[in-house]
């Protein structure tokens, strides 16, 4: 598969629990993005990696959200003490270089009950 | 930061009729413009992009868009729609910050 892969595709968790969402970008893509999409809305920016470092994390809503990309490839979005308002589809995208399009994965649908 | 406005939240159109989905963005500095399509329960798929050069860009599935710098617009058009074009369409803008800013989306429904 040559596309962006996200796992799991669906995640149901209880309020207060910790979750990890994984993104496997297209091989060789240096830029990686996380977005959150609520029902009926456009994707909302969370964080952007260039290589291993977070180049822009201004979209993370609070300190319960954290993301890593330790080897410059796979990324994990971590959410602590989940709340019902965190329920959304979390989209990951990667890009081969600056100033070009991003390629999106299918998303992880997170439901907090 | 950029903002992207998609004025029409829902657009119904009869099959084989033309359609235009409108997109305006906030800043006239150097930008890169994109239209993505999202089918139900799927991720975003790139339809077309403007990075530089000709202001009229052609994409997949017969769609095209025109970059108008003076009006800060990037409207999407198709001369004859098909049932399979029913989907959600998102306009996106990227500037030197490399973040993508998305509009709220336009739901296109093609009526047989």
Coordinates of C-alpha atoms in Angstrom, one line a residue:
Chain A
X1 CA 0.0 0.0 0.0
X2 CA 1.4 3.3 -1.0
X3 CA -1.0 5.6 0.8
X4 CA -1.2 7.0 4.4
X5 CA -2.3 4.4 6.8
X6 CA -4.1 5.1 10.1
X7 CA -4.9 2.7 12.8
X8 CA -7.2 1.9 14.3
X9 CA -10.0 2.9 12.0
X10 CA -12.4 3.1 14.9
X11 CA -11.8 3.6 18.6
X12 CA -14.4 3.7 21.3
X13 CA -13.1 4.6 24.8
X14 CA -14.5 5.6 28.1
X15 CA -14.3 9.2 29.4
X16 CA -11.1 9.7 31.3
X17 CA -9.1 7.0 29.5
X18 CA -5.9 7.4 27.5
X19 CA -5.8 6.7 23.8
X20 CA -3.1 6.5 21.1
X21 CA -3.8 7.0 17.4
X22 CA -1.2 5.9 14.9
X23 CA -0.3 7.3 11.5
X24 CA 2.0 5.6 8.9
X25 CA 2.9 8.2 6.2
X26 CA 3.8 7.6 2.7
X27 CA 7.5 6.5 2.5
X28 CA 9.9 9.3 2.1
X29 CA 7.4 12.1 3.0
X30 CA 9.1 14.5 5.4
X31 CA 6.1 16.5 6.4
X32 CA 3.3 15.0 8.5
X33 CA 0.1 16.6 9.7
X34 CA -2.6 15.8 12.2
X35 CA -6.1 17.2 11.7
X36 CA -9.4 16.8 13.6
X37 CA -12.7 16.8 11.8
X38 CA -16.0 17.1 13.7
X39 CA -19.3 16.2 12.1
X40 CA -20.3 18.7 9.4
X41 CA -17.1 20.7 9.7
X42 CA -13.9 21.0 7.8
X43 CA -10.6 19.6 9.1
X44 CA -9.1 21.6 11.9
X45 CA -5.3 21.8 12.2
X46 CA -3.7 20.2 15.2
X47 CA 0.1 19.7 14.6
X48 CA 2.7 19.6 11.8
X49 CA 6.0 17.7 11.8
X50 CA 8.9 18.4 9.6
X51 CA 11.1 15.3 10.1
X52 CA 11.2 14.4 13.7
X53 CA 10.4 17.8 15.2
X54 CA 7.1 19.5 15.7
X55 CA 7.4 22.6 13.4
X56 CA 4.0 23.9 14.5
X57 CA 1.8 22.6 17.4
X58 CA -0.4 25.7 17.7
X59 CA -3.5 23.7 16.9
X60 CA -3.4 21.3 19.8
X61 CA -6.4 22.3 22.0
X62 CA -4.8 21.8 25.4
X63 CA -2.1 19.9 27.2
X64 CA -4.0 16.6 27.1
X65 CA -3.0 16.3 23.5
X66 CA 0.5 15.3 22.5
X67 CA 2.1 13.9 19.3
X68 CA 5.4 12.3 18.5
X69 CA 7.4 11.3 15.5
X70 CA 10.6 9.9 16.9
X71 CA 12.2 8.5 13.8
X72 CA 10.7 10.9 11.3
X73 CA 8.3 8.4 9.9
X74 CA 5.4 6.9 12.0
X75 CA 3.6 9.3 14.2
X76 CA 1.4 8.8 17.3
X77 CA -1.2 11.2 18.5
X78 CA -1.8 10.7 22.3
X79 CA -4.8 12.0 24.2
X80 CA -4.9 11.8 28.0
X81 CA -8.0 11.9 30.2
X82 CA -10.3 11.8 27.2
X83 CA -13.5 13.9 27.2
X84 CA -16.7 13.4 25.3
X85 CA -15.8 16.6 23.3
X86 CA -12.8 14.8 21.9
X87 CA -15.0 12.6 19.8
X88 CA -14.2 13.3 16.2
X89 CA -12.4 11.8 13.2
X90 CA -8.7 12.3 13.5
X91 CA -7.0 12.7 10.1
X92 CA -3.3 12.3 9.3
X93 CA -1.7 13.5 6.1
X94 CA 1.8 13.5 4.7
X95 CA 3.6 15.6 2.1
X96 CA 6.8 15.0 0.2
X97 CA 8.1 18.5 0.5
X98 CA 7.1 22.0 1.4
X99 CA 4.5 24.0 -0.6
X100 CA 2.7 21.1 -2.3
X101 CA -0.4 19.0 -1.6
X102 CA -0.9 16.7 1.4
X103 CA -2.1 13.1 1.0
X104 CA -4.6 12.1 3.6
X105 CA -5.3 8.8 5.4
X106 CA -8.8 7.4 5.9
X107 CA -8.9 8.7 9.5
X108 CA -9.5 7.3 12.9
X109 CA -13.0 7.8 14.3
X110 CA -12.7 8.3 18.0
X111 CA -15.8 8.0 20.2
X112 CA -15.6 8.9 23.9
X113 CA -18.5 7.5 25.9
Chain B
X1 CA -3.4 33.0 9.7
X2 CA -5.5 32.3 6.7
X3 CA -9.3 31.9 6.7
X4 CA -11.2 30.1 4.0
X5 CA -14.9 30.7 3.2
X6 CA -17.1 28.4 1.3
X7 CA -20.3 30.3 1.0
X8 CA -22.5 27.5 0.0
X9 CA -23.0 24.7 2.6
X10 CA -25.3 22.7 0.3
X11 CA -25.6 22.7 -3.4
X12 CA -28.2 20.5 -5.1
X13 CA -27.9 20.2 -8.9
X14 CA -29.5 18.0 -11.5
X15 CA -27.5 15.4 -13.3
X16 CA -25.7 16.7 -16.4
X17 CA -26.1 20.3 -15.3
X18 CA -23.1 22.5 -14.7
X19 CA -22.0 23.4 -11.2
X20 CA -19.8 26.0 -9.5
X21 CA -18.6 25.7 -5.8
X22 CA -17.3 28.9 -4.4
X23 CA -14.2 29.4 -2.3
X24 CA -12.7 32.7 -1.1
X25 CA -9.6 33.1 1.2
X26 CA -8.5 35.9 3.3
X27 CA -4.9 36.9 2.3
X28 CA -3.4 37.9 -1.0
X29 CA 0.2 36.9 -0.1
X30 CA 1.7 33.9 -1.8
X31 CA -0.7 31.0 -1.4
X32 CA -1.2 27.5 -2.6
X33 CA -4.7 26.4 -3.3
X34 CA -6.4 23.0 -3.3
X35 CA -9.7 21.4 -3.6
X36 CA -10.3 18.1 -1.9
X37 CA -13.3 15.7 -2.2
X38 CA -14.6 13.5 0.6
X39 CA -16.9 10.6 0.0
X40 CA -18.9 9.2 3.0
X41 CA -16.7 7.6 5.6
X42 CA -13.6 8.2 3.6
X43 CA -10.5 10.4 3.8
X44 CA -9.8 13.5 1.7
X45 CA -8.8 13.0 -1.9
X46 CA -7.1 15.7 -3.9
X47 CA -9.1 17.0 -6.9
X48 CA -6.8 19.7 -8.1
X49 CA -4.2 22.2 -7.0
X50 CA -2.8 25.6 -7.8
X51 CA 0.9 26.1 -7.0
X52 CA 2.0 28.5 -9.7
X53 CA 1.7 29.2 -13.4
X54 CA -1.6 29.1 -15.3
X55 CA -4.5 30.4 -13.2
X56 CA -6.9 27.8 -14.7
X57 CA -6.1 24.3 -13.4
X58 CA -7.7 21.1 -14.4
X59 CA -8.1 18.2 -12.0
X60 CA -9.6 14.7 -11.9
X61 CA -13.1 13.7 -12.8
X62 CA -13.6 16.6 -15.2
X63 CA -13.3 19.3 -12.5
X64 CA -11.4 22.6 -13.0
X65 CA -10.8 25.7 -10.9
X66 CA -9.6 29.2 -11.6
X67 CA -7.3 31.2 -9.3
X68 CA -8.3 34.9 -9.2
X69 CA -5.7 36.8 -7.1
X70 CA -7.6 40.1 -7.2
X71 CA -10.7 38.5 -5.8
X72 CA -8.9 36.1 -3.6
X73 CA -11.1 33.3 -5.0
X74 CA -10.6 29.7 -6.2
X75 CA -14.0 28.5 -7.5
X76 CA -14.5 24.9 -8.6
X77 CA -16.5 24.1 -11.7
X78 CA -17.7 21.2 -13.7
X79 CA -19.6 21.6 -16.9
X80 CA -21.7 18.4 -16.5
X81 CA -22.1 16.6 -13.2
X82 CA -22.7 12.9 -12.6
X83 CA -24.5 11.1 -9.8
X84 CA -21.1 9.8 -8.6
X85 CA -20.0 13.5 -8.0
X86 CA -22.3 13.5 -4.9
X87 CA -19.9 14.2 -2.0
X88 CA -18.4 16.8 0.3
X89 CA -16.0 19.3 -1.2
X90 CA -13.4 21.2 0.7
X91 CA -11.3 24.2 -0.4
X92 CA -7.9 24.5 1.3
X93 CA -5.2 27.1 1.4
X94 CA -1.6 26.8 2.4
X95 CA 0.9 29.7 2.8
X96 CA 4.5 30.0 3.8
X97 CA 3.7 28.5 7.2
X98 CA 3.0 25.2 5.5
X99 CA -0.2 24.6 7.4
X100 CA -3.4 23.8 5.4
X101 CA -6.4 25.9 6.2
X102 CA -9.7 24.3 5.3
X103 CA -13.2 25.7 4.6
X104 CA -16.3 24.3 6.2
X105 CA -17.1 22.3 3.1
X106 CA -19.9 22.2 0.5
X107 CA -22.2 19.3 0.2
X108 CA -22.9 18.6 -3.5
X109 CA -25.9 16.5 -4.2
X110 CA -26.6 15.4 -7.7
X111 CA -30.2 14.8 -8.4
X112 CA -31.1 12.2 -11.1

